[in-house]
Amino acid sequence: MITLIENGTLVTNLETFQADILIEGEIISQIGKDLQHPNANIVDATGKFIMPGGVDPHVHLDLPMFDTVSSDDHYTGHKAAAFGGTTTVMDFVVLDDKGFDYSVDVWMKKAEKAAIDYSFHMNLTNFNDKIAKDIPSLMKMGIQTLKVFTAYNGRLRIDDGSIFKALRIAKENGMLMMAHCENGDVIETLVTDALMAGHTTPEYHAFTRPAWGAVEATLRMAAMAEQADSPVYVVHMNAGGEVDMLKYAREHGVKVMGETCPQYLFFTIDQLRQPDGAKWVCSPPMRTKEDNARLWEGLSDGILQTIGTDHCPFFMDGTKPIVYEGSDVFIAGKELGKDDFTKIPNGLPGIQDRMPILWTYGVGVGRITANQFVAYMSTNPAKIFGLYPRKGALAVGSDADIVIWDPAKKMKHGVAHSHQRTDYNLYEGWDLTGYPEKVFLRGKLIVDGEEWKGSRGDGKFLKRSTGEIL
Ligand code: URP
Ligand code: ZN
Ligand code: ZN
């Protein structure tokens, strides 16, 4: 298949310019003015922006949690991602007691229905001599990243000594540690206190996970990274103070990078106080307007490196079906915690929302530039996670993962045209200006306006190698 995209305005992380793009097979073969090819399908992109497909470094598909599972799987979540302009996602493998090989195999099987390209991070939720010895085997499987947690005591957390040892192993093997930063000990005490006092509503999810815990844990993680001389990537940064810690550590030469997510830029604890507050329950929680503002500064000033989604959707009311591809689907969701905030599944939808929302409410209002948008949404995650320039680039030889973006398209966002498999949208009724019009995955048109042209099995597993430290 040969496709010539003509007359578009290319937007990369660094520049914006007029050019045509020739796609031959799965690859971009030429970029330039007035390109010609006798057998090409012509796509006229006059008035449109052309960007590299989005790279979402943080999603949770088909993730078991409490007594349910996140409601998008490796087909439905990928399809939703594509409609929002994302063509590569990175998902987290749950570490089973049977070890890395077994755990990765379970996730490989889940992802056989992949509709876009994908790779995996490994949750390092246990640590002992055998695991330490086996970590380098992940690198051979193309899994270059380990996620550790400083919260979820007794479940996902490993102690700081183990984190420090794992950082050293990561350094020796060209791997990158990702860190969920909160203070697990403080959270356990506050949750016990809240439940003893009879506080069961969603806002207590936020009260029991204070911002200071995130701030302190971010600095602690940066300090451990410095002492191990190993890089670290702080996921889902949510508190303004974390941006301050990131800036401080980076200014002192620490190889620390940061990701935020759209929800932390727009929402506050006030959402958790609403009657439908459970919709906004995720960990770490929503903070304050001041935190939103400082995170925006982190993006506009280039202190942060990426915007991921932490897409981990649940139904608001999983007792009632929605129609998905013609069939009724319902999956237990937030109603599990109606009498106890600690039983609300943690996580939010956002895989499709990320690029359109950040375009209108980031680029459109002047908070970030279009080039920063491409950097945060695509190029930087591709670089950090060892996929660049195959992904994240409009360049000759790169995979032809391309979004044709219509900057004039106006719509009201919400569940009506969302492909995220859940019964609500955090941005319901928000006005959008600008939306993906066509999305190509390795040269194949998979989204054409409202039409889905992709299919199960289109997505490839991406083996990753050592990435860049930005
Ligand atoms: O609430 C969230 N974020 N659920 C997903 C797990 C995580 O910690 O990222
Ligand atoms: Zn996390
Ligand atoms: Zn997550």
Coordinates of C-alpha atoms and ligand atoms in Angstrom, one line a residue:
M1 CA 0.0 0.0 0.0
I2 CA 1.4 3.4 -1.0
T3 CA -0.2 6.6 0.4
L4 CA 0.7 10.2 -0.4
I5 CA -0.5 12.8 2.1
E6 CA -0.4 16.1 0.4
N7 CA -0.5 19.8 1.4
G8 CA -0.5 19.2 5.2
T9 CA 1.3 21.2 7.9
L10 CA 3.7 18.9 9.7
V11 CA 4.0 19.4 13.5
T12 CA 7.0 17.8 15.2
N13 CA 8.4 18.3 18.7
L14 CA 10.7 21.0 17.3
E15 CA 9.2 22.6 14.2
T16 CA 6.1 23.2 12.1
F17 CA 6.3 23.2 8.3
Q18 CA 4.5 22.5 5.1
A19 CA 5.3 19.2 3.3
D20 CA 3.9 16.1 1.7
I21 CA 4.5 12.6 3.2
L22 CA 4.9 9.5 1.2
I23 CA 4.2 6.2 2.9
E24 CA 5.4 3.0 1.3
G25 CA 4.3 -0.2 3.1
E26 CA 4.6 0.4 6.9
I27 CA 7.2 3.2 6.7
I28 CA 7.5 6.9 5.9
S29 CA 9.7 6.8 2.7
Q30 CA 9.8 10.5 1.8
I31 CA 9.0 13.9 3.3
G32 CA 9.2 17.0 1.0
K33 CA 7.5 19.5 -1.2
D34 CA 5.5 18.4 -4.3
L35 CA 6.1 14.7 -3.9
Q36 CA 4.7 12.4 -6.6
H37 CA 4.2 8.7 -6.9
P38 CA 2.3 7.0 -9.8
N39 CA 0.6 4.4 -7.7
A40 CA -0.2 6.3 -4.5
N41 CA -3.6 6.8 -2.9
I42 CA -3.7 10.5 -2.5
V43 CA -5.0 12.0 0.8
D44 CA -5.4 15.8 0.7
A45 CA -4.5 17.3 4.0
T46 CA -5.0 21.0 3.1
G47 CA -5.7 22.9 6.3
K48 CA -4.8 20.0 8.5
F49 CA -2.0 19.3 10.9
I50 CA 0.1 16.1 10.5
M51 CA 1.6 14.7 13.7
P52 CA 3.3 11.5 14.7
G53 CA 0.8 9.0 16.3
G54 CA 0.5 9.5 20.1
V55 CA 2.6 7.3 22.4
D56 CA 0.8 6.7 25.8
P57 CA 3.4 5.5 28.2
H58 CA 1.0 4.5 31.0
V59 CA -2.2 2.4 30.6
H60 CA -3.8 -0.4 32.5
L61 CA -5.8 -2.7 30.3
D62 CA -7.6 -5.8 31.6
L63 CA -6.1 -5.2 35.0
P64 CA -7.6 -7.2 37.9
M65 CA -8.4 -4.9 40.8
F66 CA -10.4 -5.6 44.0
D67 CA -13.3 -7.8 42.9
T68 CA -13.3 -6.7 39.3
V69 CA -11.2 -5.8 36.3
S70 CA -10.4 -2.6 34.4
S71 CA -13.2 -2.4 31.7
D72 CA -11.1 -1.9 28.6
D73 CA -9.1 -4.8 27.3
H74 CA -6.2 -4.9 24.7
Y75 CA -8.7 -4.5 21.9
T76 CA -11.3 -2.0 23.2
G77 CA -8.7 0.2 24.9
H78 CA -6.5 0.2 21.8
K79 CA -9.5 1.1 19.6
A80 CA -10.4 4.0 21.9
A81 CA -6.7 5.1 21.9
A82 CA -6.7 5.2 18.1
F83 CA -9.8 7.3 17.9
G84 CA -8.0 9.8 20.1
G85 CA -4.9 9.8 17.9
T86 CA -2.7 7.4 19.9
T87 CA -1.0 4.5 18.0
T88 CA 1.3 3.1 20.7
V89 CA 0.5 2.2 24.3
M90 CA 2.5 0.8 27.2
D91 CA 0.8 -1.4 29.7
F92 CA 1.9 -2.8 33.1
V93 CA 2.4 -6.5 33.6
V94 CA 1.3 -7.8 37.0
L95 CA 4.1 -9.8 38.6
D96 CA 2.9 -13.3 39.5
D97 CA 4.7 -15.5 42.1
K98 CA 5.6 -17.8 39.2
G99 CA 8.1 -15.2 38.0
F100 CA 8.8 -12.9 35.1
D101 CA 8.4 -15.3 32.2
Y102 CA 5.1 -16.6 33.3
S103 CA 3.8 -13.1 34.1
V104 CA 4.8 -11.7 30.7
D105 CA 3.3 -14.7 29.0
V106 CA -0.1 -14.0 30.7
W107 CA 0.1 -10.4 29.3
M108 CA 1.2 -11.5 25.9
K109 CA -1.9 -13.7 25.7
K110 CA -4.2 -10.9 26.8
A111 CA -2.7 -8.7 24.1
E112 CA -3.2 -11.2 21.2
K113 CA -6.2 -9.0 20.3
A114 CA -4.1 -5.8 20.1
A115 CA -5.3 -3.2 17.6
I116 CA -2.4 -0.8 17.9
D117 CA 1.3 -1.3 18.8
Y118 CA 2.1 -1.9 22.4
S119 CA 4.8 -2.8 24.8
F120 CA 5.0 -3.6 28.5
H121 CA 6.5 -2.3 31.8
M122 CA 7.0 -4.8 34.6
N123 CA 5.5 -4.1 38.0
L124 CA 8.3 -4.9 40.5
T125 CA 6.0 -5.7 43.4
N126 CA 8.2 -8.3 45.1
F127 CA 12.0 -8.4 45.6
N128 CA 14.3 -11.2 46.6
D129 CA 17.6 -12.8 45.4
K130 CA 15.9 -14.8 42.6
I131 CA 14.0 -11.8 41.3
A132 CA 17.2 -9.7 41.5
K133 CA 19.0 -12.3 39.4
D134 CA 16.1 -12.5 36.9
I135 CA 15.6 -8.8 36.3
P136 CA 18.1 -8.7 33.3
S137 CA 16.1 -11.4 31.5
L138 CA 13.3 -8.8 31.1
M139 CA 15.7 -6.7 29.0
K140 CA 16.1 -9.7 26.6
M141 CA 12.3 -9.8 26.3
G142 CA 12.3 -6.2 25.3
I143 CA 10.9 -4.9 28.6
Q144 CA 13.2 -2.2 29.7
T145 CA 11.2 -0.7 32.5
L146 CA 10.3 -1.6 36.1
K147 CA 7.6 0.1 38.1
V148 CA 7.9 0.3 41.9
F149 CA 5.4 1.6 44.4
T150 CA 6.1 3.5 47.7
A151 CA 2.5 2.9 48.7
Y152 CA -0.1 0.1 48.8
N153 CA 1.6 -1.5 51.8
G154 CA 1.3 -5.3 51.9
R155 CA 0.2 -5.5 48.3
L156 CA 2.4 -3.7 45.7
R157 CA 5.0 -1.8 47.8
I158 CA 8.5 -2.9 48.2
D159 CA 10.8 -1.3 50.8
D160 CA 13.3 1.4 50.1
G161 CA 16.3 -0.9 50.5
S162 CA 14.9 -3.2 47.8
I163 CA 14.1 -0.2 45.5
F164 CA 17.7 1.0 45.9
K165 CA 19.1 -2.5 45.0
A166 CA 16.7 -2.7 42.0
L167 CA 17.9 0.8 40.9
R168 CA 21.5 -0.5 40.8
I169 CA 20.4 -3.5 38.8
A170 CA 18.5 -1.2 36.4
K171 CA 21.6 0.9 36.0
E172 CA 23.8 -2.1 35.2
N173 CA 21.4 -3.3 32.5
G174 CA 20.4 0.0 30.9
M175 CA 16.9 -0.3 32.3
L176 CA 14.7 2.5 33.7
M177 CA 12.8 2.5 36.9
M178 CA 9.3 4.1 37.1
A179 CA 8.0 5.1 40.5
H180 CA 4.5 5.5 42.0
C181 CA 5.3 8.1 44.7
E182 CA 3.1 8.3 47.8
N183 CA 3.8 7.5 51.5
G184 CA 2.3 4.1 52.1
D185 CA 2.8 4.2 55.9
V186 CA 1.0 7.5 56.4
I187 CA -1.8 6.4 54.1
E188 CA -2.4 3.2 56.1
T189 CA -2.7 5.1 59.3
L190 CA -5.0 7.8 57.9
V191 CA -7.3 5.2 56.2
T192 CA -7.6 3.3 59.5
D193 CA -8.5 6.5 61.3
A194 CA -11.0 7.6 58.7
L195 CA -12.8 4.2 58.7
M196 CA -12.9 4.2 62.6
A197 CA -14.5 7.6 62.5
G198 CA -17.1 6.3 60.1
H199 CA -16.0 8.3 57.1
T200 CA -16.9 6.3 54.0
T201 CA -17.4 8.9 51.2
P202 CA -15.1 9.3 48.1
E203 CA -13.5 12.6 49.4
Y204 CA -11.8 10.5 52.1
H205 CA -9.9 8.8 49.4
A206 CA -8.1 12.1 48.8
F207 CA -7.9 13.1 52.5
T208 CA -6.1 9.8 53.4
R209 CA -3.6 10.2 50.6
P210 CA -2.1 13.6 51.2
A211 CA -0.1 15.6 48.7
W212 CA 2.9 15.9 51.1
G213 CA 3.3 12.1 50.9
A214 CA 3.6 12.4 47.1
V215 CA 6.0 15.3 47.4
E216 CA 8.2 13.6 49.9
A217 CA 8.2 10.3 48.1
T218 CA 9.2 12.0 44.8
L219 CA 12.2 13.6 46.5
R220 CA 13.0 10.3 48.2
M221 CA 12.9 8.5 44.9
A222 CA 15.1 11.1 43.2
A223 CA 17.6 10.9 46.1
M224 CA 17.8 7.1 45.8
A225 CA 18.2 7.4 42.1
E226 CA 21.1 9.8 42.6
Q227 CA 22.8 7.5 45.1
A228 CA 22.4 4.5 42.8
D229 CA 23.5 6.7 39.8
S230 CA 20.4 5.4 38.0
P231 CA 17.7 7.2 36.2
V232 CA 14.1 7.3 37.5
Y233 CA 10.8 8.3 35.9
V234 CA 8.1 9.5 38.3
V235 CA 4.6 8.4 37.0
H236 CA 1.3 10.3 37.4
M237 CA 2.7 13.5 39.1
N238 CA -0.3 15.1 40.7
A239 CA 0.9 17.7 43.3
G240 CA 2.5 21.0 42.6
G241 CA 5.2 20.2 45.2
E242 CA 6.3 17.2 43.1
V243 CA 7.0 19.6 40.2
D244 CA 9.2 21.6 42.7
M245 CA 11.0 18.5 43.8
L246 CA 11.5 17.4 40.2
K247 CA 13.0 20.8 39.3
Y248 CA 15.2 20.8 42.3
A249 CA 16.5 17.3 41.6
R250 CA 17.1 18.0 37.9
E251 CA 18.9 21.2 38.7
H252 CA 21.2 19.2 40.9
G253 CA 22.0 16.8 38.1
V254 CA 19.7 13.9 39.2
K255 CA 18.5 11.8 36.2
V256 CA 14.9 12.1 37.2
M257 CA 12.0 12.6 34.7
G258 CA 8.3 13.2 35.3
E259 CA 5.0 12.3 33.8
T260 CA 1.6 13.9 34.6
C261 CA -1.8 13.0 33.4
P262 CA -4.7 15.1 32.1
Q263 CA -6.9 14.5 35.2
Y264 CA -4.4 16.2 37.4
L265 CA -4.4 19.3 35.2
F266 CA -8.1 19.8 35.3
F267 CA -9.8 18.3 38.4
T268 CA -9.6 18.8 42.2
I269 CA -10.8 17.2 45.4
D270 CA -14.1 19.1 44.7
Q271 CA -15.0 16.5 42.1
L272 CA -14.7 13.8 44.8
R273 CA -17.2 15.7 47.0
Q274 CA -20.0 15.5 44.3
P275 CA -22.6 12.8 44.5
D276 CA -20.9 11.0 41.7
G277 CA -17.4 11.5 43.3
A278 CA -16.4 7.9 42.8
K279 CA -15.9 8.7 39.1
W280 CA -12.8 10.6 40.0
V281 CA -11.3 8.1 42.4
C282 CA -7.8 7.1 41.4
S283 CA -4.4 7.0 43.1
P284 CA -2.8 9.4 43.6
P285 CA -6.0 11.5 44.1
M286 CA -7.1 14.8 42.7
R287 CA -5.5 17.8 44.5
T288 CA -6.2 21.6 44.4
K289 CA -6.4 24.4 41.8
E290 CA -2.9 25.5 42.9
D291 CA -1.6 22.0 42.1
N292 CA -3.3 22.1 38.7
A293 CA -1.6 25.4 38.0
R294 CA 1.8 24.3 39.1
L295 CA 1.6 21.2 36.9
W296 CA 0.7 23.4 33.9
E297 CA 3.8 25.4 34.7
G298 CA 5.8 22.2 34.8
L299 CA 4.6 21.5 31.2
S300 CA 4.9 25.0 29.8
D301 CA 8.4 25.4 31.4
G302 CA 9.6 22.0 30.3
I303 CA 10.2 20.7 33.8
L304 CA 8.0 17.6 33.1
Q305 CA 8.7 15.3 30.2
T306 CA 5.5 13.4 29.3
I307 CA 1.7 13.3 29.6
G308 CA 0.4 9.7 30.0
T309 CA -3.2 8.8 30.8
D310 CA -3.0 6.1 33.6
H311 CA -6.0 4.9 31.7
C312 CA -7.6 2.4 34.1
P313 CA -11.4 2.6 33.5
F314 CA -14.2 1.2 35.6
F315 CA -18.0 1.5 35.1
M316 CA -19.6 4.0 37.4
D317 CA -22.5 1.6 37.7
G318 CA -21.4 -1.8 36.6
T319 CA -24.8 -3.4 37.3
K320 CA -26.2 -1.8 34.1
P321 CA -25.1 -2.7 30.6
I322 CA -23.7 -0.4 27.9
V323 CA -23.8 -1.4 24.2
Y324 CA -20.3 -2.1 22.9
E325 CA -20.0 -3.2 19.2
G326 CA -23.6 -4.3 19.2
S327 CA -23.5 -6.3 22.4
D328 CA -24.5 -5.6 26.0
V329 CA -21.5 -5.3 28.3
F330 CA -21.4 -4.7 32.0
I331 CA -18.4 -5.1 34.3
A332 CA -18.5 -4.4 38.1
G333 CA -17.2 -1.0 38.8
K334 CA -17.3 1.9 41.2
E335 CA -20.5 0.8 42.8
L336 CA -18.4 -1.8 44.7
G337 CA -17.3 1.1 47.0
K338 CA -20.7 2.8 47.6
D339 CA -20.5 2.2 51.3
D340 CA -16.7 2.3 51.7
F341 CA -14.3 4.5 49.8
T342 CA -11.5 1.9 50.2
K343 CA -13.5 -0.5 48.0
I344 CA -13.9 1.9 45.0
P345 CA -11.8 0.5 42.2
N346 CA -9.0 3.0 41.7
G347 CA -8.7 4.4 38.2
L348 CA -10.2 6.5 35.5
P349 CA -10.8 6.4 31.7
G350 CA -8.8 8.7 29.5
I351 CA -6.9 6.9 26.7
Q352 CA -9.1 8.5 24.0
D353 CA -9.5 11.8 25.7
R354 CA -5.8 12.6 26.2
M355 CA -4.9 14.2 22.9
P356 CA -8.1 16.0 22.0
I357 CA -8.5 17.5 25.6
L358 CA -4.9 18.6 25.7
W359 CA -5.2 20.1 22.2
T360 CA -8.2 22.3 23.0
Y361 CA -7.4 23.1 26.7
G362 CA -3.6 23.1 26.3
V363 CA -2.6 24.3 22.9
G364 CA -5.9 26.1 22.1
V365 CA -5.7 28.3 25.2
G366 CA -1.9 28.9 24.9
R367 CA -0.8 26.9 27.9
I368 CA 1.6 24.8 25.7
T369 CA 2.7 25.1 22.1
A370 CA 1.7 22.6 19.4
N371 CA 5.4 21.5 19.3
Q372 CA 5.3 20.9 23.1
F373 CA 2.1 19.0 22.6
V374 CA 3.8 16.6 20.1
A375 CA 6.8 16.3 22.5
Y376 CA 4.7 15.4 25.5
M377 CA 2.2 13.2 23.7
S378 CA 4.6 11.3 21.4
T379 CA 8.2 12.1 20.9
N380 CA 9.4 12.3 24.5
P381 CA 7.7 9.0 25.6
A382 CA 9.1 7.3 22.5
K383 CA 12.6 8.6 23.4
I384 CA 12.5 7.8 27.1
F385 CA 11.1 4.3 26.5
G386 CA 13.5 3.3 23.8
L387 CA 11.2 3.5 20.7
Y388 CA 12.6 6.6 19.0
P389 CA 12.8 7.2 16.0
R390 CA 10.7 4.2 15.1
K391 CA 7.9 5.8 17.0
G392 CA 7.3 9.5 18.0
A393 CA 8.8 10.9 14.8
L394 CA 7.8 12.2 11.4
A395 CA 11.0 11.1 9.7
V396 CA 12.1 9.0 6.7
G397 CA 12.4 5.4 7.9
S398 CA 10.0 5.9 10.9
D399 CA 6.9 3.8 11.2
A400 CA 4.1 5.5 9.4
D401 CA 2.0 6.1 12.5
I402 CA 0.4 9.3 11.5
V403 CA -2.4 11.5 12.7
I404 CA -4.2 13.9 10.4
W405 CA -5.6 16.4 12.8
D406 CA -8.4 18.7 11.9
P407 CA -7.9 21.9 13.9
A408 CA -11.3 23.3 12.9
K409 CA -13.4 20.4 13.9
K410 CA -15.8 21.4 16.7
M411 CA -17.6 18.9 18.9
K412 CA -19.0 18.3 22.3
H413 CA -17.0 15.6 24.1
G414 CA -18.6 12.7 26.0
V415 CA -19.7 9.1 26.1
A416 CA -21.9 9.6 23.0
H417 CA -18.9 9.3 20.7
S418 CA -16.3 7.8 23.1
H419 CA -15.0 4.3 22.4
Q420 CA -13.7 3.9 25.9
R421 CA -15.6 0.9 27.2
T422 CA -17.2 2.5 30.3
D423 CA -20.5 4.3 31.1
Y424 CA -19.1 7.8 31.8
N425 CA -16.6 10.3 30.5
L426 CA -14.7 12.7 32.9
Y427 CA -15.0 15.5 30.2
E428 CA -18.7 15.1 29.5
G429 CA -20.0 18.1 27.6
W430 CA -16.7 19.9 27.2
D431 CA -16.4 21.8 24.0
L432 CA -13.6 20.7 21.7
T433 CA -12.0 22.5 18.8
G434 CA -9.7 20.1 16.9
Y435 CA -9.9 16.3 16.6
P436 CA -8.1 13.5 14.8
E437 CA -9.6 13.0 11.3
K438 CA -7.5 10.1 10.1
V439 CA -5.1 7.8 11.9
F440 CA -2.6 5.5 10.3
L441 CA -0.9 2.6 12.1
R442 CA 2.2 1.6 10.2
G443 CA 0.7 2.8 6.9
K444 CA -2.7 1.3 7.4
L445 CA -5.7 3.7 7.8
I446 CA -7.3 2.5 11.1
V447 CA -9.5 5.5 11.9
D448 CA -11.3 7.5 9.2
G449 CA -13.5 10.1 10.8
E450 CA -16.1 8.2 12.7
E451 CA -15.3 4.9 11.0
W452 CA -13.2 2.2 12.6
K453 CA -11.1 0.4 10.0
G454 CA -8.7 -1.3 12.4
S455 CA -9.0 -4.8 13.7
R456 CA -8.0 -7.3 16.4
G457 CA -4.5 -8.5 15.8
D458 CA -3.3 -5.4 13.9
G459 CA -1.1 -4.3 16.9
K460 CA 2.5 -5.5 17.2
F461 CA 4.5 -6.1 20.4
L462 CA 7.4 -3.6 20.5
K463 CA 10.6 -4.8 22.0
R464 CA 12.3 -1.9 23.6
S465 CA 15.9 -1.1 24.2
T466 CA 17.6 1.4 26.5
G467 CA 16.0 4.8 26.1
E468 CA 17.2 8.4 26.4
I469 CA 17.4 10.4 29.6
L470 CA 15.6 13.7 28.9
Ligands
URP1 O1 -5.8 4.7 40.3 C1 -4.9 4.2 39.6 N1 -4.0 5.0 39.1 N2 -5.0 3.0 39.2 C2 -3.9 2.3 38.4 C3 -2.8 1.9 39.2 C4 -1.6 2.9 39.4 O2 -1.2 3.0 40.5 O3 -1.2 3.5 38.4
ZN2 ZN 0.7 4.2 40.0
ZN3 ZN -1.0 3.5 36.7

